[in-house]
């Protein structure tokens, strides 16, 4: 399905000439983007893993739960999602009548890709008594096969709201699933998927950094592996990590998640120091290559030409909406 999406995306880009278009380097992109937003009653929803310049033009910036909640309530006619494919899909699931744009349709997700729909259907069939909870970082097809969607900020509460003897399948992130199992004392059956960005962190290098900076707190996203999470002073979603850095008395943080979030951490606490947690090799692997496919130029082009648009089969959308709505209703009942 995803390959078909990619082909469709490339065709679309050729159709509107994006692949040939160069943006005039003297153009005031921020000014143009703001004018287009106004003219088209458009909203830019951006995830914290986007580059700082994209974060700065966003109308709403947040973690996956916040972004889904904003997508559900926006009155804009046009939604530009500065994030990855599953996030734009989420916006479309919640907004069938609105045009949803993703600046680069190739912005995928290794975690979503780790759960192909056919294999997941088989896994589900093998566990007929189980309730399926899927992390929002999955395709619309997986969502459609799920009972409840969750994000890193509501997963523990959602699992705790279910009867203790309820068997649960959790997909696709085994690290988040293991952390929820540990936190709640449950024994959910986990799909074997993971995020390439959060699995690349080096335990050895982080331990060395912690020795070098004994005054620093190590903060981590629950998509990290268990042995890393054991070292962490605080674990949470991107929004939770950002909030924590503001209220903690610590002046220095080793940040165990994608580097984009550091833009907001530095803006909110300019006197504090943020050190990106190092990956196992020397590349910038803790930058998500999918998130970073979006650029300010592509945001401008997408708004100007209203392409590439995220399209979805209506039956699939309706099936995926049910567990999404359940997540939104549960989150509201928890006061999230
Ligand atoms: P949150 O922002 O919901 O914590 O998700 C992190 C992530 O990996 C998004 O791709
Ligand atoms: Fe997917 Fe990981 Fe990138 Fe998030 S950071 S979009 S989970 S690959």
PDB file of C-alpha atoms in Angstrom, residues 32-326:
ATOM      1  CA  UNK A  32       4.546  33.931   1.752  1.00  0.00           C
ATOM      2  CA  UNK A  33       3.490  30.995   3.955  1.00  0.00           C
ATOM      3  CA  UNK A  34       1.687  33.303   6.374  1.00  0.00           C
ATOM      4  CA  UNK A  35      -0.110  35.065   3.502  1.00  0.00           C
ATOM      5  CA  UNK A  36      -1.159  31.722   1.954  1.00  0.00           C
ATOM      6  CA  UNK A  37      -2.469  30.482   5.317  1.00  0.00           C
ATOM      7  CA  UNK A  38      -4.655  33.540   5.634  1.00  0.00           C
ATOM      8  CA  UNK A  39      -5.828  33.513   2.015  1.00  0.00           C
ATOM      9  CA  UNK A  40      -6.785  29.806   2.134  1.00  0.00           C
ATOM     10  CA  UNK A  41      -7.944  29.551   5.747  1.00  0.00           C
ATOM     11  CA  UNK A  42      -5.238  26.954   6.234  1.00  0.00           C
ATOM     12  CA  UNK A  43      -3.650  25.672   9.427  1.00  0.00           C
ATOM     13  CA  UNK A  44      -0.161  24.219   9.833  1.00  0.00           C
ATOM     14  CA  UNK A  45       0.029  21.417  12.382  1.00  0.00           C
ATOM     15  CA  UNK A  46       3.638  20.472  13.103  1.00  0.00           C
ATOM     16  CA  UNK A  47       5.365  17.809  15.137  1.00  0.00           C
ATOM     17  CA  UNK A  48       8.332  18.684  17.362  1.00  0.00           C
ATOM     18  CA  UNK A  49      10.671  16.613  15.169  1.00  0.00           C
ATOM     19  CA  UNK A  50      10.347  19.093  12.314  1.00  0.00           C
ATOM     20  CA  UNK A  51      13.187  21.531  11.684  1.00  0.00           C
ATOM     21  CA  UNK A  52      13.091  24.773  13.699  1.00  0.00           C
ATOM     22  CA  UNK A  53      12.097  26.950  10.724  1.00  0.00           C
ATOM     23  CA  UNK A  54       8.993  24.785  10.125  1.00  0.00           C
ATOM     24  CA  UNK A  55       8.149  24.765  13.844  1.00  0.00           C
ATOM     25  CA  UNK A  56       8.303  28.579  13.758  1.00  0.00           C
ATOM     26  CA  UNK A  57       5.567  28.883  11.080  1.00  0.00           C
ATOM     27  CA  UNK A  58       3.272  26.291  12.709  1.00  0.00           C
ATOM     28  CA  UNK A  59      -0.117  27.283  14.129  1.00  0.00           C
ATOM     29  CA  UNK A  60       0.025  24.337  16.465  1.00  0.00           C
ATOM     30  CA  UNK A  61       3.044  22.350  17.542  1.00  0.00           C
ATOM     31  CA  UNK A  62       2.694  19.222  19.601  1.00  0.00           C
ATOM     32  CA  UNK A  63       3.060  15.539  20.304  1.00  0.00           C
ATOM     33  CA  UNK A  64       0.902  12.966  18.541  1.00  0.00           C
ATOM     34  CA  UNK A  65      -1.996  13.267  20.971  1.00  0.00           C
ATOM     35  CA  UNK A  66      -2.042  17.065  20.858  1.00  0.00           C
ATOM     36  CA  UNK A  67      -1.833  17.021  17.074  1.00  0.00           C
ATOM     37  CA  UNK A  68      -4.716  14.546  16.784  1.00  0.00           C
ATOM     38  CA  UNK A  69      -6.812  16.643  19.192  1.00  0.00           C
ATOM     39  CA  UNK A  70      -6.100  19.797  17.179  1.00  0.00           C
ATOM     40  CA  UNK A  71      -6.878  18.007  13.912  1.00  0.00           C
ATOM     41  CA  UNK A  72     -10.208  16.900  15.402  1.00  0.00           C
ATOM     42  CA  UNK A  73     -11.270  20.412  16.355  1.00  0.00           C
ATOM     43  CA  UNK A  74      -9.818  22.707  13.704  1.00  0.00           C
ATOM     44  CA  UNK A  75     -12.145  24.937  11.730  1.00  0.00           C
ATOM     45  CA  UNK A  76      -9.594  25.573   8.979  1.00  0.00           C
ATOM     46  CA  UNK A  77     -10.501  24.502   5.436  1.00  0.00           C
ATOM     47  CA  UNK A  78      -7.051  23.226   4.661  1.00  0.00           C
ATOM     48  CA  UNK A  79      -4.682  21.310   6.958  1.00  0.00           C
ATOM     49  CA  UNK A  80      -1.000  21.210   6.167  1.00  0.00           C
ATOM     50  CA  UNK A  81       0.594  18.502   8.277  1.00  0.00           C
ATOM     51  CA  UNK A  82       4.278  19.061   8.885  1.00  0.00           C
ATOM     52  CA  UNK A  83       5.086  15.583  10.063  1.00  0.00           C
ATOM     53  CA  UNK A  84       5.059  12.093   8.589  1.00  0.00           C
ATOM     54  CA  UNK A  85       2.565  10.054   6.593  1.00  0.00           C
ATOM     55  CA  UNK A  86       0.744   8.348   9.494  1.00  0.00           C
ATOM     56  CA  UNK A  87       0.210  11.756  11.128  1.00  0.00           C
ATOM     57  CA  UNK A  88      -1.355  13.233   7.984  1.00  0.00           C
ATOM     58  CA  UNK A  89      -3.470  10.075   7.745  1.00  0.00           C
ATOM     59  CA  UNK A  90      -4.654  10.694  11.301  1.00  0.00           C
ATOM     60  CA  UNK A  91      -5.719  14.220  10.326  1.00  0.00           C
ATOM     61  CA  UNK A  92      -7.594  12.855   7.308  1.00  0.00           C
ATOM     62  CA  UNK A  93      -9.289  10.124   9.364  1.00  0.00           C
ATOM     63  CA  UNK A  94     -10.647  12.889  11.599  1.00  0.00           C
ATOM     64  CA  UNK A  95     -11.433  15.341   8.780  1.00  0.00           C
ATOM     65  CA  UNK A  96     -12.936  13.620   5.733  1.00  0.00           C
ATOM     66  CA  UNK A  97     -14.229  16.832   4.205  1.00  0.00           C
ATOM     67  CA  UNK A  98     -10.983  18.786   4.558  1.00  0.00           C
ATOM     68  CA  UNK A  99      -8.013  18.791   2.263  1.00  0.00           C
ATOM     69  CA  UNK A 100      -4.972  17.429   4.115  1.00  0.00           C
ATOM     70  CA  UNK A 101      -1.545  18.217   2.688  1.00  0.00           C
ATOM     71  CA  UNK A 102       1.752  16.536   3.521  1.00  0.00           C
ATOM     72  CA  UNK A 103       4.695  18.564   2.137  1.00  0.00           C
ATOM     73  CA  UNK A 104       6.506  15.358   1.141  1.00  0.00           C
ATOM     74  CA  UNK A 105       4.412  12.224   0.733  1.00  0.00           C
ATOM     75  CA  UNK A 106       7.564  10.110   1.015  1.00  0.00           C
ATOM     76  CA  UNK A 107       7.892  11.130   4.679  1.00  0.00           C
ATOM     77  CA  UNK A 108       7.195   7.668   6.083  1.00  0.00           C
ATOM     78  CA  UNK A 109       8.062   6.020   9.399  1.00  0.00           C
ATOM     79  CA  UNK A 110      10.204   2.961  10.130  1.00  0.00           C
ATOM     80  CA  UNK A 111       7.906   2.046  13.008  1.00  0.00           C
ATOM     81  CA  UNK A 112       4.736   2.196  10.903  1.00  0.00           C
ATOM     82  CA  UNK A 113       6.535   0.201   8.184  1.00  0.00           C
ATOM     83  CA  UNK A 114       7.422  -2.514  10.704  1.00  0.00           C
ATOM     84  CA  UNK A 115       3.767  -3.624  10.816  1.00  0.00           C
ATOM     85  CA  UNK A 116       2.611  -4.677   7.323  1.00  0.00           C
ATOM     86  CA  UNK A 117      -1.180  -5.054   7.243  1.00  0.00           C
ATOM     87  CA  UNK A 118      -1.299  -8.676   5.966  1.00  0.00           C
ATOM     88  CA  UNK A 119       1.098  -9.966   8.642  1.00  0.00           C
ATOM     89  CA  UNK A 120      -0.697  -8.026  11.323  1.00  0.00           C
ATOM     90  CA  UNK A 121      -4.070  -9.487  10.255  1.00  0.00           C
ATOM     91  CA  UNK A 122      -2.573 -12.965  10.725  1.00  0.00           C
ATOM     92  CA  UNK A 123      -1.138 -12.052  14.133  1.00  0.00           C
ATOM     93  CA  UNK A 124      -4.559 -10.796  15.168  1.00  0.00           C
ATOM     94  CA  UNK A 125      -6.229 -13.978  13.928  1.00  0.00           C
ATOM     95  CA  UNK A 126      -3.836 -16.040  16.072  1.00  0.00           C
ATOM     96  CA  UNK A 127      -4.982 -14.140  19.189  1.00  0.00           C
ATOM     97  CA  UNK A 128      -8.789 -14.091  18.929  1.00  0.00           C
ATOM     98  CA  UNK A 129      -9.426 -13.300  22.608  1.00  0.00           C
ATOM     99  CA  UNK A 130      -7.206 -10.233  22.584  1.00  0.00           C
ATOM    100  CA  UNK A 131      -8.133  -6.584  22.447  1.00  0.00           C
ATOM    101  CA  UNK A 132      -5.888  -4.698  20.003  1.00  0.00           C
ATOM    102  CA  UNK A 133      -4.255  -1.468  21.155  1.00  0.00           C
ATOM    103  CA  UNK A 134      -2.185   0.224  18.482  1.00  0.00           C
ATOM    104  CA  UNK A 135       0.250   3.057  18.929  1.00  0.00           C
ATOM    105  CA  UNK A 136      -0.758   5.942  16.648  1.00  0.00           C
ATOM    106  CA  UNK A 137       2.562   5.473  14.775  1.00  0.00           C
ATOM    107  CA  UNK A 138       1.015   2.917  12.416  1.00  0.00           C
ATOM    108  CA  UNK A 139      -0.740   2.909   9.049  1.00  0.00           C
ATOM    109  CA  UNK A 140      -4.473   3.503   8.617  1.00  0.00           C
ATOM    110  CA  UNK A 141      -4.789  -0.220   7.751  1.00  0.00           C
ATOM    111  CA  UNK A 142      -3.417  -1.217  11.171  1.00  0.00           C
ATOM    112  CA  UNK A 143      -5.612   1.379  12.866  1.00  0.00           C
ATOM    113  CA  UNK A 144      -8.614  -0.115  11.076  1.00  0.00           C
ATOM    114  CA  UNK A 145      -7.780  -3.513  12.640  1.00  0.00           C
ATOM    115  CA  UNK A 146      -7.432  -2.047  16.146  1.00  0.00           C
ATOM    116  CA  UNK A 147      -9.856  -1.559  19.038  1.00  0.00           C
ATOM    117  CA  UNK A 148      -8.153   1.462  20.568  1.00  0.00           C
ATOM    118  CA  UNK A 149      -5.380   3.779  19.403  1.00  0.00           C
ATOM    119  CA  UNK A 150      -2.959   5.272  21.903  1.00  0.00           C
ATOM    120  CA  UNK A 151      -0.026   7.670  21.950  1.00  0.00           C
ATOM    121  CA  UNK A 152       2.948   7.821  24.280  1.00  0.00           C
ATOM    122  CA  UNK A 153       1.102  10.356  26.446  1.00  0.00           C
ATOM    123  CA  UNK A 154      -2.078   8.362  27.086  1.00  0.00           C
ATOM    124  CA  UNK A 155      -0.975   4.707  26.645  1.00  0.00           C
ATOM    125  CA  UNK A 156      -0.477   3.908  30.328  1.00  0.00           C
ATOM    126  CA  UNK A 157      -3.841   5.422  31.313  1.00  0.00           C
ATOM    127  CA  UNK A 158      -5.648   3.619  28.483  1.00  0.00           C
ATOM    128  CA  UNK A 159      -4.179   0.239  29.448  1.00  0.00           C
ATOM    129  CA  UNK A 160      -4.934   0.868  33.137  1.00  0.00           C
ATOM    130  CA  UNK A 161      -8.554   1.668  32.279  1.00  0.00           C
ATOM    131  CA  UNK A 162      -9.077  -1.896  31.014  1.00  0.00           C
ATOM    132  CA  UNK A 163      -9.866  -4.896  33.242  1.00  0.00           C
ATOM    133  CA  UNK A 164      -6.671  -6.523  34.575  1.00  0.00           C
ATOM    134  CA  UNK A 165      -7.544  -9.909  33.056  1.00  0.00           C
ATOM    135  CA  UNK A 166      -8.200  -8.503  29.566  1.00  0.00           C
ATOM    136  CA  UNK A 167      -5.656 -10.034  27.129  1.00  0.00           C
ATOM    137  CA  UNK A 168      -4.150  -7.309  24.966  1.00  0.00           C
ATOM    138  CA  UNK A 169      -2.155  -7.220  21.735  1.00  0.00           C
ATOM    139  CA  UNK A 170       0.009  -4.142  21.490  1.00  0.00           C
ATOM    140  CA  UNK A 171       1.475  -2.922  18.184  1.00  0.00           C
ATOM    141  CA  UNK A 172       3.695  -1.872  16.570  1.00  0.00           C
ATOM    142  CA  UNK A 173       6.352  -0.607  19.045  1.00  0.00           C
ATOM    143  CA  UNK A 174       7.829  -3.334  21.236  1.00  0.00           C
ATOM    144  CA  UNK A 175       9.829  -0.807  23.285  1.00  0.00           C
ATOM    145  CA  UNK A 176       6.839   1.356  24.142  1.00  0.00           C
ATOM    146  CA  UNK A 177       4.856  -1.845  24.773  1.00  0.00           C
ATOM    147  CA  UNK A 178       7.527  -3.221  27.145  1.00  0.00           C
ATOM    148  CA  UNK A 179       7.619   0.089  29.024  1.00  0.00           C
ATOM    149  CA  UNK A 180       3.809   0.058  29.404  1.00  0.00           C
ATOM    150  CA  UNK A 181       3.968  -3.570  30.614  1.00  0.00           C
ATOM    151  CA  UNK A 182       6.597  -2.590  33.180  1.00  0.00           C
ATOM    152  CA  UNK A 183       4.708   0.516  34.324  1.00  0.00           C
ATOM    153  CA  UNK A 184       1.282  -1.128  34.572  1.00  0.00           C
ATOM    154  CA  UNK A 185       2.299  -4.673  35.597  1.00  0.00           C
ATOM    155  CA  UNK A 186       0.401  -6.063  32.573  1.00  0.00           C
ATOM    156  CA  UNK A 187       1.620  -8.688  30.186  1.00  0.00           C
ATOM    157  CA  UNK A 188       0.487  -7.435  26.783  1.00  0.00           C
ATOM    158  CA  UNK A 189       1.589  -9.470  23.772  1.00  0.00           C
ATOM    159  CA  UNK A 190       3.871  -7.233  21.733  1.00  0.00           C
ATOM    160  CA  UNK A 191       4.332  -6.840  18.008  1.00  0.00           C
ATOM    161  CA  UNK A 192       8.038  -6.826  17.131  1.00  0.00           C
ATOM    162  CA  UNK A 193       8.391  -3.310  15.701  1.00  0.00           C
ATOM    163  CA  UNK A 194      10.584  -0.365  16.600  1.00  0.00           C
ATOM    164  CA  UNK A 195      11.609   3.165  15.659  1.00  0.00           C
ATOM    165  CA  UNK A 196      14.976   3.459  13.885  1.00  0.00           C
ATOM    166  CA  UNK A 197      15.707   6.769  15.623  1.00  0.00           C
ATOM    167  CA  UNK A 198      15.066   5.636  19.197  1.00  0.00           C
ATOM    168  CA  UNK A 199      16.867   2.312  18.755  1.00  0.00           C
ATOM    169  CA  UNK A 200      20.113   3.861  17.575  1.00  0.00           C
ATOM    170  CA  UNK A 201      21.083   5.493  20.890  1.00  0.00           C
ATOM    171  CA  UNK A 202      24.269   4.140  22.417  1.00  0.00           C
ATOM    172  CA  UNK A 203      23.990   2.938  26.010  1.00  0.00           C
ATOM    173  CA  UNK A 204      27.769   3.088  26.338  1.00  0.00           C
ATOM    174  CA  UNK A 205      28.084   6.670  25.065  1.00  0.00           C
ATOM    175  CA  UNK A 206      25.136   7.894  27.124  1.00  0.00           C
ATOM    176  CA  UNK A 207      26.583   6.314  30.265  1.00  0.00           C
ATOM    177  CA  UNK A 208      29.917   8.026  29.513  1.00  0.00           C
ATOM    178  CA  UNK A 209      28.126  11.369  28.965  1.00  0.00           C
ATOM    179  CA  UNK A 210      26.316  10.994  32.275  1.00  0.00           C
ATOM    180  CA  UNK A 211      29.676  10.494  34.022  1.00  0.00           C
ATOM    181  CA  UNK A 212      31.094  13.496  32.214  1.00  0.00           C
ATOM    182  CA  UNK A 213      28.053  15.627  33.203  1.00  0.00           C
ATOM    183  CA  UNK A 214      26.962  14.351  36.637  1.00  0.00           C
ATOM    184  CA  UNK A 215      24.706  17.410  37.022  1.00  0.00           C
ATOM    185  CA  UNK A 216      22.738  16.526  33.860  1.00  0.00           C
ATOM    186  CA  UNK A 217      19.453  14.634  33.811  1.00  0.00           C
ATOM    187  CA  UNK A 218      18.928  12.013  31.136  1.00  0.00           C
ATOM    188  CA  UNK A 219      15.416  12.262  29.708  1.00  0.00           C
ATOM    189  CA  UNK A 220      14.081   9.703  27.240  1.00  0.00           C
ATOM    190  CA  UNK A 221      11.138   8.868  25.022  1.00  0.00           C
ATOM    191  CA  UNK A 222       9.489   5.479  25.746  1.00  0.00           C
ATOM    192  CA  UNK A 223      10.282   4.343  22.172  1.00  0.00           C
ATOM    193  CA  UNK A 224      13.870   3.841  23.484  1.00  0.00           C
ATOM    194  CA  UNK A 225      15.053   0.364  24.485  1.00  0.00           C
ATOM    195  CA  UNK A 226      14.506  -0.867  28.058  1.00  0.00           C
ATOM    196  CA  UNK A 227      18.148  -0.685  29.184  1.00  0.00           C
ATOM    197  CA  UNK A 228      18.255   2.984  28.185  1.00  0.00           C
ATOM    198  CA  UNK A 229      14.967   3.744  29.907  1.00  0.00           C
ATOM    199  CA  UNK A 230      16.386   2.226  33.097  1.00  0.00           C
ATOM    200  CA  UNK A 231      19.012   4.991  33.120  1.00  0.00           C
ATOM    201  CA  UNK A 232      16.497   7.789  32.562  1.00  0.00           C
ATOM    202  CA  UNK A 233      15.596  10.364  35.212  1.00  0.00           C
ATOM    203  CA  UNK A 234      12.365  11.012  33.328  1.00  0.00           C
ATOM    204  CA  UNK A 235      10.449   9.208  30.559  1.00  0.00           C
ATOM    205  CA  UNK A 236       7.641  10.723  28.511  1.00  0.00           C
ATOM    206  CA  UNK A 237       6.158  11.838  25.209  1.00  0.00           C
ATOM    207  CA  UNK A 238       7.769  14.768  23.419  1.00  0.00           C
ATOM    208  CA  UNK A 239       5.391  17.248  25.090  1.00  0.00           C
ATOM    209  CA  UNK A 240       5.985  15.650  28.489  1.00  0.00           C
ATOM    210  CA  UNK A 241       9.772  15.839  27.991  1.00  0.00           C
ATOM    211  CA  UNK A 242       9.523  19.494  26.969  1.00  0.00           C
ATOM    212  CA  UNK A 243       7.383  20.331  30.004  1.00  0.00           C
ATOM    213  CA  UNK A 244       9.732  18.410  32.283  1.00  0.00           C
ATOM    214  CA  UNK A 245      12.788  20.400  31.163  1.00  0.00           C
ATOM    215  CA  UNK A 246      10.943  23.586  32.142  1.00  0.00           C
ATOM    216  CA  UNK A 247       9.900  22.501  35.605  1.00  0.00           C
ATOM    217  CA  UNK A 248      12.962  20.464  36.616  1.00  0.00           C
ATOM    218  CA  UNK A 249      15.580  22.242  38.757  1.00  0.00           C
ATOM    219  CA  UNK A 250      18.308  20.663  36.606  1.00  0.00           C
ATOM    220  CA  UNK A 251      20.211  23.034  34.335  1.00  0.00           C
ATOM    221  CA  UNK A 252      21.480  20.409  31.929  1.00  0.00           C
ATOM    222  CA  UNK A 253      19.732  17.582  30.066  1.00  0.00           C
ATOM    223  CA  UNK A 254      20.853  14.696  27.878  1.00  0.00           C
ATOM    224  CA  UNK A 255      17.957  14.390  25.458  1.00  0.00           C
ATOM    225  CA  UNK A 256      17.045  10.825  24.453  1.00  0.00           C
ATOM    226  CA  UNK A 257      14.737  11.520  21.548  1.00  0.00           C
ATOM    227  CA  UNK A 258      14.828  13.063  18.081  1.00  0.00           C
ATOM    228  CA  UNK A 259      16.833  16.302  18.027  1.00  0.00           C
ATOM    229  CA  UNK A 260      13.996  18.501  16.651  1.00  0.00           C
ATOM    230  CA  UNK A 261      12.445  18.806  20.123  1.00  0.00           C
ATOM    231  CA  UNK A 262      15.553  20.653  21.337  1.00  0.00           C
ATOM    232  CA  UNK A 263      14.457  23.747  19.374  1.00  0.00           C
ATOM    233  CA  UNK A 264      11.465  24.196  21.714  1.00  0.00           C
ATOM    234  CA  UNK A 265      13.456  23.179  24.813  1.00  0.00           C
ATOM    235  CA  UNK A 266      16.037  25.857  24.042  1.00  0.00           C
ATOM    236  CA  UNK A 267      13.357  28.476  23.332  1.00  0.00           C
ATOM    237  CA  UNK A 268      11.504  27.679  26.577  1.00  0.00           C
ATOM    238  CA  UNK A 269      14.631  27.478  28.770  1.00  0.00           C
ATOM    239  CA  UNK A 270      17.331  29.599  27.103  1.00  0.00           C
ATOM    240  CA  UNK A 271      19.629  29.378  30.122  1.00  0.00           C
ATOM    241  CA  UNK A 272      19.613  25.580  30.260  1.00  0.00           C
ATOM    242  CA  UNK A 273      21.904  23.257  28.300  1.00  0.00           C
ATOM    243  CA  UNK A 274      20.579  20.455  26.083  1.00  0.00           C
ATOM    244  CA  UNK A 275      22.879  17.702  24.871  1.00  0.00           C
ATOM    245  CA  UNK A 276      21.574  15.317  22.195  1.00  0.00           C
ATOM    246  CA  UNK A 277      21.925  11.673  23.283  1.00  0.00           C
ATOM    247  CA  UNK A 278      24.589  10.148  21.007  1.00  0.00           C
ATOM    248  CA  UNK A 279      23.828   7.365  18.538  1.00  0.00           C
ATOM    249  CA  UNK A 280      25.947   4.202  18.189  1.00  0.00           C
ATOM    250  CA  UNK A 281      27.812   5.542  15.156  1.00  0.00           C
ATOM    251  CA  UNK A 282      28.955   8.941  13.983  1.00  0.00           C
ATOM    252  CA  UNK A 283      26.074   9.828  11.696  1.00  0.00           C
ATOM    253  CA  UNK A 284      23.195  12.101  12.650  1.00  0.00           C
ATOM    254  CA  UNK A 285      20.964   9.039  13.097  1.00  0.00           C
ATOM    255  CA  UNK A 286      18.975  10.583  15.903  1.00  0.00           C
ATOM    256  CA  UNK A 287      17.569  12.951  13.276  1.00  0.00           C
ATOM    257  CA  UNK A 288      14.524  11.192  11.837  1.00  0.00           C
ATOM    258  CA  UNK A 289      15.205  11.046   8.070  1.00  0.00           C
ATOM    259  CA  UNK A 290      11.454  10.796   7.409  1.00  0.00           C
ATOM    260  CA  UNK A 291      10.526  13.846   9.475  1.00  0.00           C
ATOM    261  CA  UNK A 292      13.407  15.749   7.965  1.00  0.00           C
ATOM    262  CA  UNK A 293      12.168  15.199   4.384  1.00  0.00           C
ATOM    263  CA  UNK A 294       9.924  18.213   4.932  1.00  0.00           C
ATOM    264  CA  UNK A 295      11.502  21.587   4.291  1.00  0.00           C
ATOM    265  CA  UNK A 296      10.203  25.152   4.496  1.00  0.00           C
ATOM    266  CA  UNK A 297      10.319  25.292   0.674  1.00  0.00           C
ATOM    267  CA  UNK A 298       8.115  22.197   0.435  1.00  0.00           C
ATOM    268  CA  UNK A 299       5.712  23.669   2.998  1.00  0.00           C
ATOM    269  CA  UNK A 300       5.438  26.789   0.832  1.00  0.00           C
ATOM    270  CA  UNK A 301       4.930  24.807  -2.396  1.00  0.00           C
ATOM    271  CA  UNK A 302       2.366  22.528  -0.784  1.00  0.00           C
ATOM    272  CA  UNK A 303       0.336  25.490   0.478  1.00  0.00           C
ATOM    273  CA  UNK A 304       0.618  27.326  -2.824  1.00  0.00           C
ATOM    274  CA  UNK A 305      -0.417  24.408  -5.075  1.00  0.00           C
ATOM    275  CA  UNK A 306      -2.491  22.494  -2.482  1.00  0.00           C
ATOM    276  CA  UNK A 307      -0.489  19.379  -3.308  1.00  0.00           C
ATOM    277  CA  UNK A 308       0.552  16.726  -2.423  1.00  0.00           C
ATOM    278  CA  UNK A 309      -2.776  15.823  -0.913  1.00  0.00           C
ATOM    279  CA  UNK A 310      -3.331  12.882   1.421  1.00  0.00           C
ATOM    280  CA  UNK A 311      -6.210  10.823   0.054  1.00  0.00           C
ATOM    281  CA  UNK A 312      -7.849   7.850   1.728  1.00  0.00           C
ATOM    282  CA  UNK A 313     -10.401   5.227   0.838  1.00  0.00           C
ATOM    283  CA  UNK A 314     -13.630   6.071   2.698  1.00  0.00           C
ATOM    284  CA  UNK A 315     -14.238   2.522   4.023  1.00  0.00           C
ATOM    285  CA  UNK A 316     -10.717   2.411   5.398  1.00  0.00           C
ATOM    286  CA  UNK A 317     -11.171   5.852   6.952  1.00  0.00           C
ATOM    287  CA  UNK A 318     -14.419   4.858   8.662  1.00  0.00           C
ATOM    288  CA  UNK A 319     -12.842   1.696  10.068  1.00  0.00           C
ATOM    289  CA  UNK A 320      -9.807   3.616  11.337  1.00  0.00           C
ATOM    290  CA  UNK A 321     -11.978   6.366  12.839  1.00  0.00           C
ATOM    291  CA  UNK A 322     -13.611   4.065  15.411  1.00  0.00           C
ATOM    292  CA  UNK A 323     -10.479   3.262  17.465  1.00  0.00           C
ATOM    293  CA  UNK A 324      -9.223   6.828  16.991  1.00  0.00           C
ATOM    294  CA  UNK A 325     -12.436   8.248  18.380  1.00  0.00           C
ATOM    295  CA  UNK A 326     -12.206   5.814  21.288  1.00  0.00           C
TER     296      UNK A 326
END
